[in-house]
mmCIF file of C-alpha atoms and ligand atoms in Angstrom:
data_model
loop_
_atom_site.group_PDB
_atom_site.id
_atom_site.type_symbol
_atom_site.label_atom_id
_atom_site.label_comp_id
_atom_site.label_asym_id
_atom_site.label_seq_id
_atom_site.Cartn_x
_atom_site.Cartn_y
_atom_site.Cartn_z
ATOM 1 C CA MET Y 1 -136.349 109.720 138.883
ATOM 2 C CA ARG Y 2 -138.212 112.561 137.433
ATOM 3 C CA ALA Y 3 -136.123 115.157 139.236
ATOM 4 C CA LYS Y 4 -133.011 113.416 138.094
ATOM 5 C CA ALA Y 5 -134.160 113.387 134.479
ATOM 6 C CA LEU Y 6 -134.860 117.219 134.573
ATOM 7 C CA PHE Y 7 -131.330 117.722 136.105
ATOM 8 C CA VAL Y 8 -129.793 115.719 133.229
ATOM 9 C CA THR Y 9 -131.762 117.734 130.713
ATOM 10 C CA SER Y 10 -130.667 121.017 132.160
ATOM 11 C CA ILE Y 11 -126.907 119.911 132.266
ATOM 12 C CA ALA Y 12 -127.250 118.797 128.608
ATOM 13 C CA ILE Y 13 -128.618 122.165 127.552
ATOM 14 C CA THR Y 14 -125.874 123.977 129.495
ATOM 15 C CA ALA Y 15 -123.163 121.845 127.791
ATOM 16 C CA LEU Y 16 -124.733 122.578 124.320
ATOM 17 C CA ALA Y 17 -124.664 126.242 125.193
ATOM 18 C CA ALA Y 18 -121.040 126.234 125.959
ATOM 19 C CA PRO Y 19 -119.056 125.611 122.814
ATOM 20 C CA GLN Y 20 -115.791 124.645 124.379
ATOM 21 C CA SER Y 21 -117.306 121.807 126.447
ATOM 22 C CA ALA Y 22 -119.263 120.484 123.424
ATOM 23 C CA GLN Y 23 -116.078 119.807 121.521
ATOM 24 C CA ALA Y 24 -114.149 118.776 124.697
ATOM 25 C CA ARG Y 25 -116.135 115.752 125.530
ATOM 26 C CA PRO Y 26 -114.737 112.957 123.247
ATOM 27 C CA PHE Y 27 -115.138 110.122 125.775
ATOM 28 C CA GLU Y 28 -118.776 110.199 126.793
ATOM 29 C CA ASP Y 29 -120.977 107.044 126.762
ATOM 30 C CA PRO Y 30 -121.036 105.716 123.205
ATOM 31 C CA ARG Y 31 -124.749 105.211 123.396
ATOM 32 C CA ALA Y 32 -125.431 108.845 124.263
ATOM 33 C CA GLY Y 33 -126.343 109.478 120.687
ATOM 34 C CA LEU Y 34 -129.205 106.850 120.995
ATOM 35 C CA ILE Y 35 -130.536 108.021 124.442
ATOM 36 C CA PRO Y 36 -130.044 111.687 125.237
ATOM 37 C CA ALA Y 37 -130.199 111.080 128.926
ATOM 38 C CA ILE Y 38 -127.029 109.103 128.874
ATOM 39 C CA ASP Y 39 -123.800 110.878 129.639
ATOM 40 C CA ALA Y 40 -121.794 109.323 132.330
ATOM 41 C CA ASP Y 41 -119.542 112.372 132.411
ATOM 42 C CA THR Y 42 -122.089 114.992 133.234
ATOM 43 C CA ALA Y 43 -125.287 113.280 134.153
ATOM 44 C CA PHE Y 44 -124.750 113.295 137.912
ATOM 45 C CA GLN Y 45 -121.905 115.702 138.481
ATOM 46 C CA ALA Y 46 -121.556 119.408 138.794
ATOM 47 C CA GLU Y 47 -117.916 118.973 137.804
ATOM 48 C CA PRO Y 48 -118.181 118.264 134.145
ATOM 49 C CA ARG Y 49 -114.836 116.700 133.328
ATOM 50 C CA ASP Y 50 -114.067 113.594 135.157
ATOM 51 C CA PRO Y 51 -110.444 112.751 134.433
ATOM 52 C CA ALA Y 52 -111.250 109.088 134.708
ATOM 53 C CA CYS Y 53 -113.394 109.677 131.582
ATOM 54 C CA HIS Y 54 -110.908 112.059 129.661
ATOM 55 C CA ALA Y 55 -107.234 111.229 130.532
ATOM 56 C CA ALA Y 56 -105.418 108.381 128.691
ATOM 57 C CA VAL Y 57 -103.946 107.228 132.061
ATOM 58 C CA MET Y 58 -105.083 103.943 133.618
ATOM 59 C CA ALA Y 59 -106.510 104.038 137.101
ATOM 60 C CA SER Y 60 -104.181 101.118 137.875
ATOM 61 C CA THR Y 61 -101.201 103.048 137.011
ATOM 62 C CA GLY Y 62 -102.086 106.053 139.166
ATOM 63 C CA GLY Y 63 -104.885 107.690 137.069
ATOM 64 C CA ALA Y 64 -108.156 108.719 138.422
ATOM 65 C CA LEU Y 65 -111.042 106.385 139.319
ATOM 66 C CA PRO Y 66 -114.432 107.595 138.069
ATOM 67 C CA LYS Y 67 -115.864 110.178 140.574
ATOM 68 C CA ASN Y 68 -119.375 108.868 140.278
ATOM 69 C CA PRO Y 69 -119.708 105.294 141.684
ATOM 70 C CA ARG Y 70 -122.063 104.429 138.830
ATOM 71 C CA THR Y 71 -119.674 105.296 136.192
ATOM 72 C CA LEU Y 72 -117.711 102.485 134.559
ATOM 73 C CA ALA Y 73 -114.553 103.466 132.728
ATOM 74 C CA VAL Y 74 -113.143 100.937 130.288
ATOM 75 C CA ARG Y 75 -109.773 101.150 128.672
ATOM 76 C CA TRP Y 76 -108.254 98.831 126.129
ATOM 77 C CA THR Y 77 -104.426 98.298 126.511
ATOM 78 C CA GLY Y 78 -103.369 96.187 123.589
ATOM 79 C CA TYR Y 79 -104.179 92.722 122.480
ATOM 80 C CA ALA Y 80 -107.083 91.468 124.751
ATOM 81 C CA ASN Y 81 -106.167 93.669 127.818
ATOM 82 C CA PHE Y 82 -108.726 95.889 129.391
ATOM 83 C CA GLU Y 83 -108.962 97.791 132.505
ATOM 84 C CA LEU Y 84 -112.493 98.171 134.132
ATOM 85 C CA ALA Y 85 -112.800 100.921 136.868
ATOM 86 C CA PHE Y 86 -115.993 100.971 138.588
ATOM 87 C CA ASN Y 87 -117.232 101.922 142.117
ATOM 88 C CA GLY Y 88 -113.761 102.381 143.574
ATOM 89 C CA GLN Y 89 -112.444 99.017 142.292
ATOM 90 C CA ILE Y 90 -110.223 98.066 139.329
ATOM 91 C CA VAL Y 91 -110.324 94.859 137.438
ATOM 92 C CA LEU Y 92 -107.813 93.892 134.700
ATOM 93 C CA LEU Y 93 -108.720 91.580 131.925
ATOM 94 C CA ASP Y 94 -105.721 89.760 130.762
ATOM 95 C CA ALA Y 95 -102.248 90.980 131.608
ATOM 96 C CA TYR Y 96 -99.766 91.366 128.679
ATOM 97 C CA PHE Y 97 -98.040 94.596 129.006
ATOM 98 C CA ASP Y 98 -94.329 94.293 128.636
ATOM 99 C CA ARG Y 99 -94.573 93.026 125.020
ATOM 100 C CA GLY Y 100 -90.985 93.844 123.855
ATOM 101 C CA SER Y 101 -89.393 96.090 121.222
ATOM 102 C CA LEU Y 102 -91.198 94.246 118.351
ATOM 103 C CA HIS Y 103 -94.378 95.885 119.458
ATOM 104 C CA PRO Y 104 -95.764 99.348 119.698
ATOM 105 C CA SER Y 105 -95.538 100.734 123.273
ATOM 106 C CA LEU Y 106 -98.690 100.711 125.350
ATOM 107 C CA GLY Y 107 -97.346 103.861 127.179
ATOM 108 C CA PHE Y 108 -96.766 102.132 130.564
ATOM 109 C CA LYS Y 109 -94.992 99.045 131.852
ATOM 110 C CA ALA Y 110 -96.160 96.239 133.912
ATOM 111 C CA ALA Y 111 -94.082 97.686 136.821
ATOM 112 C CA ASP Y 112 -96.292 100.787 136.611
ATOM 113 C CA VAL Y 113 -99.339 98.911 137.632
ATOM 114 C CA LYS Y 114 -99.638 99.460 141.214
ATOM 115 C CA LYS Y 115 -103.247 99.039 142.069
ATOM 116 C CA THR Y 116 -105.806 96.502 140.925
ATOM 117 C CA ASP Y 117 -108.391 94.288 142.690
ATOM 118 C CA ALA Y 118 -108.532 91.332 140.309
ATOM 119 C CA ILE Y 119 -106.940 89.969 137.214
ATOM 120 C CA LEU Y 120 -109.207 87.770 135.070
ATOM 121 C CA ILE Y 121 -107.100 85.680 132.549
ATOM 122 C CA GLY Y 122 -108.945 84.548 129.525
ATOM 123 C CA HIS Y 123 -106.234 81.983 128.634
ATOM 124 C CA GLY Y 124 -102.729 80.998 129.479
ATOM 125 C CA HIS Y 125 -100.865 81.890 126.263
ATOM 126 C CA HIS Y 126 -98.100 84.449 126.913
ATOM 127 C CA ASP Y 127 -99.876 87.210 125.105
ATOM 128 C CA HIS Y 128 -102.627 87.002 127.671
ATOM 129 C CA MET Y 129 -100.952 86.295 131.033
ATOM 130 C CA SER Y 130 -97.165 87.038 130.833
ATOM 131 C CA ASP Y 131 -97.497 89.957 133.449
ATOM 132 C CA ALA Y 132 -100.369 88.370 135.730
ATOM 133 C CA ALA Y 133 -97.993 87.028 138.238
ATOM 134 C CA SER Y 134 -95.819 90.145 138.724
ATOM 135 C CA VAL Y 135 -98.733 92.530 138.747
ATOM 136 C CA GLY Y 136 -100.743 90.197 141.012
ATOM 137 C CA ALA Y 137 -97.917 89.869 143.513
ATOM 138 C CA ARG Y 138 -97.265 93.644 143.531
ATOM 139 C CA THR Y 139 -101.014 94.493 144.061
ATOM 140 C CA GLY Y 140 -102.187 91.584 146.057
ATOM 141 C CA ALA Y 141 -105.076 91.210 143.385
ATOM 142 C CA THR Y 142 -107.069 88.121 143.060
ATOM 143 C CA VAL Y 143 -105.929 86.320 139.898
ATOM 144 C CA VAL Y 144 -108.342 84.043 138.107
ATOM 145 C CA GLY Y 145 -107.840 81.475 135.368
ATOM 146 C CA ALA Y 146 -108.430 78.001 134.058
ATOM 147 C CA PRO Y 147 -106.508 75.005 135.470
ATOM 148 C CA VAL Y 148 -103.779 75.044 132.759
ATOM 149 C CA THR Y 149 -103.364 78.845 133.588
ATOM 150 C CA THR Y 150 -103.123 78.655 137.316
ATOM 151 C CA GLU Y 151 -100.709 75.665 136.916
ATOM 152 C CA LYS Y 152 -98.430 78.058 135.141
ATOM 153 C CA LEU Y 153 -99.038 80.752 137.842
ATOM 154 C CA ALA Y 154 -98.007 78.078 140.478
ATOM 155 C CA THR Y 155 -94.445 78.127 138.885
ATOM 156 C CA GLN Y 156 -94.256 81.948 139.262
ATOM 157 C CA ALA Y 157 -93.695 84.405 142.006
ATOM 158 C CA ILE Y 158 -97.217 84.915 143.286
ATOM 159 C CA ASP Y 159 -98.791 83.758 146.489
ATOM 160 C CA ALA Y 160 -101.111 80.645 145.741
ATOM 161 C CA LYS Y 161 -103.729 82.153 148.225
ATOM 162 C CA GLN Y 162 -104.336 84.872 145.690
ATOM 163 C CA VAL Y 163 -105.047 82.511 142.815
ATOM 164 C CA ARG Y 164 -108.496 81.126 141.962
ATOM 165 C CA THR Y 165 -108.812 78.245 139.553
ATOM 166 C CA VAL Y 166 -111.989 78.014 137.447
ATOM 167 C CA THR Y 167 -113.305 75.572 134.790
ATOM 168 C CA GLY Y 168 -116.096 77.544 133.356
ATOM 169 C CA ARG Y 169 -118.368 74.473 133.289
ATOM 170 C CA GLY Y 170 -121.127 76.132 135.335
ATOM 171 C CA GLY Y 171 -122.004 76.845 138.917
ATOM 172 C CA GLU Y 172 -118.869 78.963 139.593
ATOM 173 C CA VAL Y 173 -119.570 82.658 140.740
ATOM 174 C CA LEU Y 174 -116.901 84.822 142.041
ATOM 175 C CA GLN Y 175 -118.121 87.937 143.973
ATOM 176 C CA LEU Y 176 -115.388 90.537 143.760
ATOM 177 C CA GLY Y 177 -116.799 93.497 145.438
ATOM 178 C CA ALA Y 178 -119.214 95.273 142.917
ATOM 179 C CA PHE Y 179 -118.201 92.755 140.300
ATOM 180 C CA LYS Y 180 -120.004 89.371 139.969
ATOM 181 C CA VAL Y 181 -117.886 87.226 137.765
ATOM 182 C CA GLU Y 182 -119.082 83.956 136.055
ATOM 183 C CA PRO Y 183 -116.475 82.012 134.210
ATOM 184 C CA ILE Y 184 -117.728 80.273 131.125
ATOM 185 C CA LEU Y 185 -115.729 77.709 129.090
ATOM 186 C CA GLY Y 186 -115.053 79.244 125.726
ATOM 187 C CA GLU Y 187 -112.807 78.016 122.884
ATOM 188 C CA HIS Y 188 -109.587 79.232 121.579
ATOM 189 C CA GLY Y 189 -109.553 80.502 118.047
ATOM 190 C CA ASP Y 190 -107.134 78.912 115.590
ATOM 191 C CA PRO Y 191 -107.149 80.183 111.995
ATOM 192 C CA PRO Y 192 -106.461 77.641 109.093
ATOM 193 C CA ALA Y 193 -102.778 76.864 109.074
ATOM 194 C CA ALA Y 194 -102.499 77.366 105.322
ATOM 195 C CA LEU Y 195 -103.837 80.875 105.607
ATOM 196 C CA VAL Y 196 -101.491 81.865 108.380
ATOM 197 C CA GLY Y 197 -98.529 80.201 106.628
ATOM 198 C CA ALA Y 198 -99.240 82.139 103.383
ATOM 199 C CA PHE Y 199 -99.407 85.529 105.175
ATOM 200 C CA ASP Y 200 -96.401 84.774 107.324
ATOM 201 C CA THR Y 201 -94.362 83.989 104.150
ATOM 202 C CA ALA Y 202 -95.552 87.348 102.603
ATOM 203 C CA LEU Y 203 -94.778 89.230 105.911
ATOM 204 C CA LYS Y 204 -91.395 87.703 106.104
ATOM 205 C CA ALA Y 205 -90.581 88.652 102.605
ATOM 206 C CA THR Y 206 -91.633 92.301 103.168
ATOM 207 C CA THR Y 207 -90.444 93.214 106.673
ATOM 208 C CA THR Y 208 -87.300 93.590 108.552
ATOM 209 C CA PRO Y 209 -86.338 90.431 110.509
ATOM 210 C CA PRO Y 210 -85.979 90.626 114.221
ATOM 211 C CA THR Y 211 -82.535 90.945 115.612
ATOM 212 C CA PRO Y 212 -81.062 88.080 117.740
ATOM 213 C CA GLU Y 213 -81.621 90.300 120.783
ATOM 214 C CA GLN Y 214 -85.223 90.789 119.890
ATOM 215 C CA ILE Y 215 -85.736 86.967 119.343
ATOM 216 C CA ALA Y 216 -84.102 86.326 122.786
ATOM 217 C CA GLU Y 217 -86.401 89.095 124.279
ATOM 218 C CA GLN Y 218 -89.483 87.378 122.844
ATOM 219 C CA ALA Y 219 -88.370 84.009 124.044
ATOM 220 C CA THR Y 220 -88.221 85.348 127.630
ATOM 221 C CA ILE Y 221 -91.648 86.911 127.431
ATOM 222 C CA ARG Y 222 -93.066 83.712 125.883
ATOM 223 C CA GLN Y 223 -91.827 81.716 128.905
ATOM 224 C CA ARG Y 224 -94.235 83.605 131.161
ATOM 225 C CA GLY Y 225 -97.133 81.838 129.469
ATOM 226 C CA THR Y 226 -97.990 78.270 128.722
ATOM 227 C CA GLN Y 227 -98.033 76.485 125.425
ATOM 228 C CA ASP Y 228 -99.988 73.503 126.818
ATOM 229 C CA ARG Y 229 -102.349 71.912 124.367
ATOM 230 C CA ARG Y 230 -105.204 72.076 126.968
ATOM 231 C CA VAL Y 231 -105.354 75.943 126.506
ATOM 232 C CA ARG Y 232 -107.265 75.487 123.291
ATOM 233 C CA SER Y 233 -110.043 73.170 124.536
ATOM 234 C CA GLU Y 234 -110.391 73.526 128.320
ATOM 235 C CA GLY Y 235 -108.181 76.541 129.077
ATOM 236 C CA THR Y 236 -109.985 79.428 127.415
ATOM 237 C CA ILE Y 237 -112.514 81.126 129.687
ATOM 238 C CA ALA Y 238 -115.035 83.744 128.800
ATOM 239 C CA TYR Y 239 -116.188 86.054 131.642
ATOM 240 C CA LEU Y 240 -119.716 87.155 132.176
ATOM 241 C CA ILE Y 241 -119.389 90.093 134.433
ATOM 242 C CA THR Y 242 -122.450 91.682 136.159
ATOM 243 C CA LEU Y 243 -122.058 94.868 138.039
ATOM 244 C CA ASP Y 244 -124.052 95.261 141.276
ATOM 245 C CA ASN Y 245 -126.719 97.309 139.383
ATOM 246 C CA GLY Y 246 -127.218 94.772 136.667
ATOM 247 C CA PHE Y 247 -124.916 96.153 134.042
ATOM 248 C CA ARG Y 248 -123.531 93.282 132.066
ATOM 249 C CA ILE Y 249 -120.290 92.733 130.210
ATOM 250 C CA MET Y 250 -119.094 89.760 128.221
ATOM 251 C CA TYR Y 251 -115.330 89.294 127.892
ATOM 252 C CA ARG Y 252 -113.781 86.866 125.528
ATOM 253 C CA ASP Y 253 -110.097 87.062 124.815
ATOM 254 C CA SER Y 254 -109.737 84.680 121.881
ATOM 255 C CA GLY Y 255 -111.715 84.728 118.583
ATOM 256 C CA GLY Y 256 -112.862 81.035 118.703
ATOM 257 C CA ARG Y 257 -116.203 79.496 118.121
ATOM 258 C CA VAL Y 258 -118.987 79.884 120.623
ATOM 259 C CA THR Y 259 -119.443 76.955 122.860
ATOM 260 C CA ASP Y 260 -122.544 75.202 124.284
ATOM 261 C CA PHE Y 261 -121.561 76.675 127.658
ATOM 262 C CA GLU Y 262 -121.660 80.182 126.363
ATOM 263 C CA LYS Y 263 -124.842 79.555 124.461
ATOM 264 C CA ALA Y 264 -126.469 78.289 127.766
ATOM 265 C CA ALA Y 265 -125.220 81.238 129.730
ATOM 266 C CA MET Y 266 -126.596 83.649 127.260
ATOM 267 C CA GLN Y 267 -129.881 81.862 127.034
ATOM 268 C CA ARG Y 268 -130.146 82.429 130.779
ATOM 269 C CA VAL Y 269 -129.191 86.175 130.744
ATOM 270 C CA GLY Y 270 -130.408 87.150 127.275
ATOM 271 C CA ARG Y 271 -128.051 89.966 126.429
ATOM 272 C CA VAL Y 272 -125.204 92.062 127.600
ATOM 273 C CA ASP Y 273 -124.659 95.724 127.775
ATOM 274 C CA LEU Y 274 -121.038 95.587 126.674
ATOM 275 C CA GLY Y 275 -119.093 93.010 124.605
ATOM 276 C CA LEU Y 276 -115.324 93.008 124.909
ATOM 277 C CA ILE Y 277 -114.577 90.403 122.192
ATOM 278 C CA ALA Y 278 -111.400 89.243 120.566
ATOM 279 C CA VAL Y 279 -111.188 89.362 116.748
ATOM 280 C CA SER Y 280 -110.337 86.159 115.007
ATOM 281 C CA ALA Y 281 -106.820 85.823 113.894
ATOM 282 C CA ALA Y 282 -107.753 84.767 110.324
ATOM 283 C CA TYR Y 283 -106.493 87.709 108.416
ATOM 284 C CA LEU Y 284 -109.271 87.760 105.834
ATOM 285 C CA ASN Y 285 -112.216 89.947 106.541
ATOM 286 C CA SER Y 286 -114.631 87.256 105.340
ATOM 287 C CA ALA Y 287 -113.382 84.942 108.038
ATOM 288 C CA THR Y 288 -113.101 87.498 110.838
ATOM 289 C CA VAL Y 289 -116.524 88.941 110.034
ATOM 290 C CA GLU Y 290 -118.147 85.515 110.153
ATOM 291 C CA GLN Y 291 -116.743 84.855 113.561
ATOM 292 C CA ALA Y 292 -117.551 88.298 114.868
ATOM 293 C CA LEU Y 293 -121.127 87.868 113.812
ATOM 294 C CA GLU Y 294 -121.469 84.509 115.667
ATOM 295 C CA HIS Y 295 -120.130 86.342 118.902
ATOM 296 C CA VAL Y 296 -122.416 89.442 118.746
ATOM 297 C CA ARG Y 297 -125.414 87.279 117.810
ATOM 298 C CA THR Y 298 -124.789 85.093 120.844
ATOM 299 C CA TYR Y 299 -123.897 87.883 123.469
ATOM 300 C CA LYS Y 300 -126.147 90.545 121.972
ATOM 301 C CA PRO Y 301 -124.163 93.500 123.260
ATOM 302 C CA ASP Y 302 -125.523 96.989 122.994
ATOM 303 C CA VAL Y 303 -121.919 98.126 122.605
ATOM 304 C CA TYR Y 304 -119.261 96.054 120.874
ATOM 305 C CA MET Y 305 -115.575 96.744 121.566
ATOM 306 C CA PRO Y 306 -113.159 94.542 119.644
ATOM 307 C CA ALA Y 307 -110.024 93.141 121.227
ATOM 308 C CA HIS Y 308 -106.886 91.378 120.087
ATOM 309 C CA HIS Y 309 -106.770 93.511 116.907
ATOM 310 C CA ASP Y 310 -103.292 95.122 117.258
ATOM 311 C CA ALA Y 311 -100.082 93.487 116.236
ATOM 312 C CA PRO Y 312 -96.318 93.668 116.337
ATOM 313 C CA PHE Y 313 -94.646 96.086 113.909
ATOM 314 C CA ASN Y 314 -93.903 93.323 111.524
ATOM 315 C CA ASN Y 315 -97.549 92.000 111.253
ATOM 316 C CA LEU Y 316 -100.851 93.353 110.356
ATOM 317 C CA TRP Y 317 -103.526 94.761 112.768
ATOM 318 C CA ARG Y 318 -106.806 93.034 112.261
ATOM 319 C CA ALA Y 319 -109.234 95.543 110.622
ATOM 320 C CA THR Y 320 -112.075 96.532 112.776
ATOM 321 C CA GLU Y 321 -114.076 98.554 110.298
ATOM 322 C CA PRO Y 322 -115.294 95.567 108.194
ATOM 323 C CA LEU Y 323 -116.381 93.977 111.460
ATOM 324 C CA PHE Y 324 -118.147 97.157 112.455
ATOM 325 C CA GLN Y 325 -119.897 97.468 109.120
ATOM 326 C CA ALA Y 326 -121.062 93.741 109.087
ATOM 327 C CA VAL Y 327 -122.331 93.865 112.727
ATOM 328 C CA LYS Y 328 -124.279 97.083 111.895
ATOM 329 C CA ASP Y 329 -125.699 95.553 108.744
ATOM 330 C CA ASP Y 330 -126.735 92.769 110.990
ATOM 331 C CA ASN Y 331 -128.169 94.959 113.829
ATOM 332 C CA PRO Y 332 -128.369 98.706 113.081
ATOM 333 C CA ARG Y 333 -128.768 99.478 116.843
ATOM 334 C CA ILE Y 334 -125.370 98.102 117.861
ATOM 335 C CA VAL Y 335 -122.733 100.713 118.908
ATOM 336 C CA THR Y 336 -119.224 99.940 117.977
ATOM 337 C CA VAL Y 337 -116.193 101.486 119.764
ATOM 338 C CA SER Y 338 -112.415 101.248 119.067
ATOM 339 C CA LYS Y 339 -110.110 103.632 120.723
ATOM 340 C CA GLY Y 340 -106.333 103.982 121.170
ATOM 341 C CA TYR Y 341 -104.311 102.480 123.907
ATOM 342 C CA ARG Y 342 -105.532 103.657 127.392
ATOM 343 C CA GLU Y 343 -108.367 106.013 126.019
ATOM 344 C CA PRO Y 344 -111.353 105.792 128.160
ATOM 345 C CA THR Y 345 -114.937 105.031 127.343
ATOM 346 C CA CYS Y 346 -117.289 105.870 130.153
ATOM 347 C CA PHE Y 347 -120.630 104.237 130.700
ATOM 348 C CA ASN Y 348 -123.333 105.535 132.975
ATOM 349 C CA THR Y 349 -124.295 102.059 134.166
ATOM 350 C CA GLU Y 350 -127.545 103.233 135.659
ATOM 351 C CA HIS Y 351 -128.866 104.254 132.290
ATOM 352 C CA ASN Y 352 -127.936 101.092 130.450
ATOM 353 C CA ILE Y 353 -130.013 100.656 127.345
ATOM 354 C CA SER Y 354 -132.292 97.999 128.577
ATOM 355 C CA ARG Y 355 -133.747 100.062 131.283
ATOM 356 C CA SER Y 356 -134.214 102.974 129.006
ATOM 357 C CA ARG Y 357 -136.143 101.095 126.363
HETATM 358 ZN ZN1 ZN I 1 -103.940 82.291 122.493
#
């Protein structure tokens, strides 16, 4: 370990001495500023630029996997979609890629996703699962979801043998290569109807209405998810993911209240390294902040990456800065990260903060 630490130091000095590399490393581990030894991109590699940590191309669409097997590359791809690339494997969290012309483009289509080992679906609304069946069928990935989600998958063109149903009520562990996945029953977030109604009215009054073609397009996409009422109470699954070296991730794709199942799981593991957590849909910062604080106080992530904060052209993105300020006021050590579609954030999982403390 001593020799490794010295090596890291020498690389860091070399990098500082070379001005072009100092300004050309935007995607290093976001905790690097807190712990100088952390830099997933250079710590273990003679080759300083790992495309997996710099290019805005997903590994699942033909981009590079991290060269170092201990590097985790995380990419947000709209709504609550993330790609995790680690140790030669790819795991997709949610699958909602072909969103239609009312949405900003993600820069790739569902049909471009050629490689993935697993798809974990947080819940079965179309904006979380609409491309899970097609991507799963093309890649042969294991697709995981709650009963109401996998019932929908059973009506779609994917082999039932690839599909795993989980309830999140405890005792379920899926070992997917280097990823240990524990499903935990969460709760869907539903903002007050009066609030949503008022904002919808204002948005309708100030934006261009969709064309009949766009309405038809949305209806087709919507059909690839479920609107079953069970999604809210028994169909929203949080996933606690533990990598083979102990690095922990909590993924939650809806901004609802924390459940007793989540509290119990977090009491057991204490904290996570990375939280990928959906923002509440409540528009007002006072409400979204309150929900985000409950999430981060429960999961205790070192690094907080929000999810589900983008929106169609005729709607409002959910502001992340007020959340970031509030969680930092609550815990000055937390690191907040929000990047553009497909931009990677790389973690040196060997140097997660808990070991370094
Ligand atoms: Zn939903």
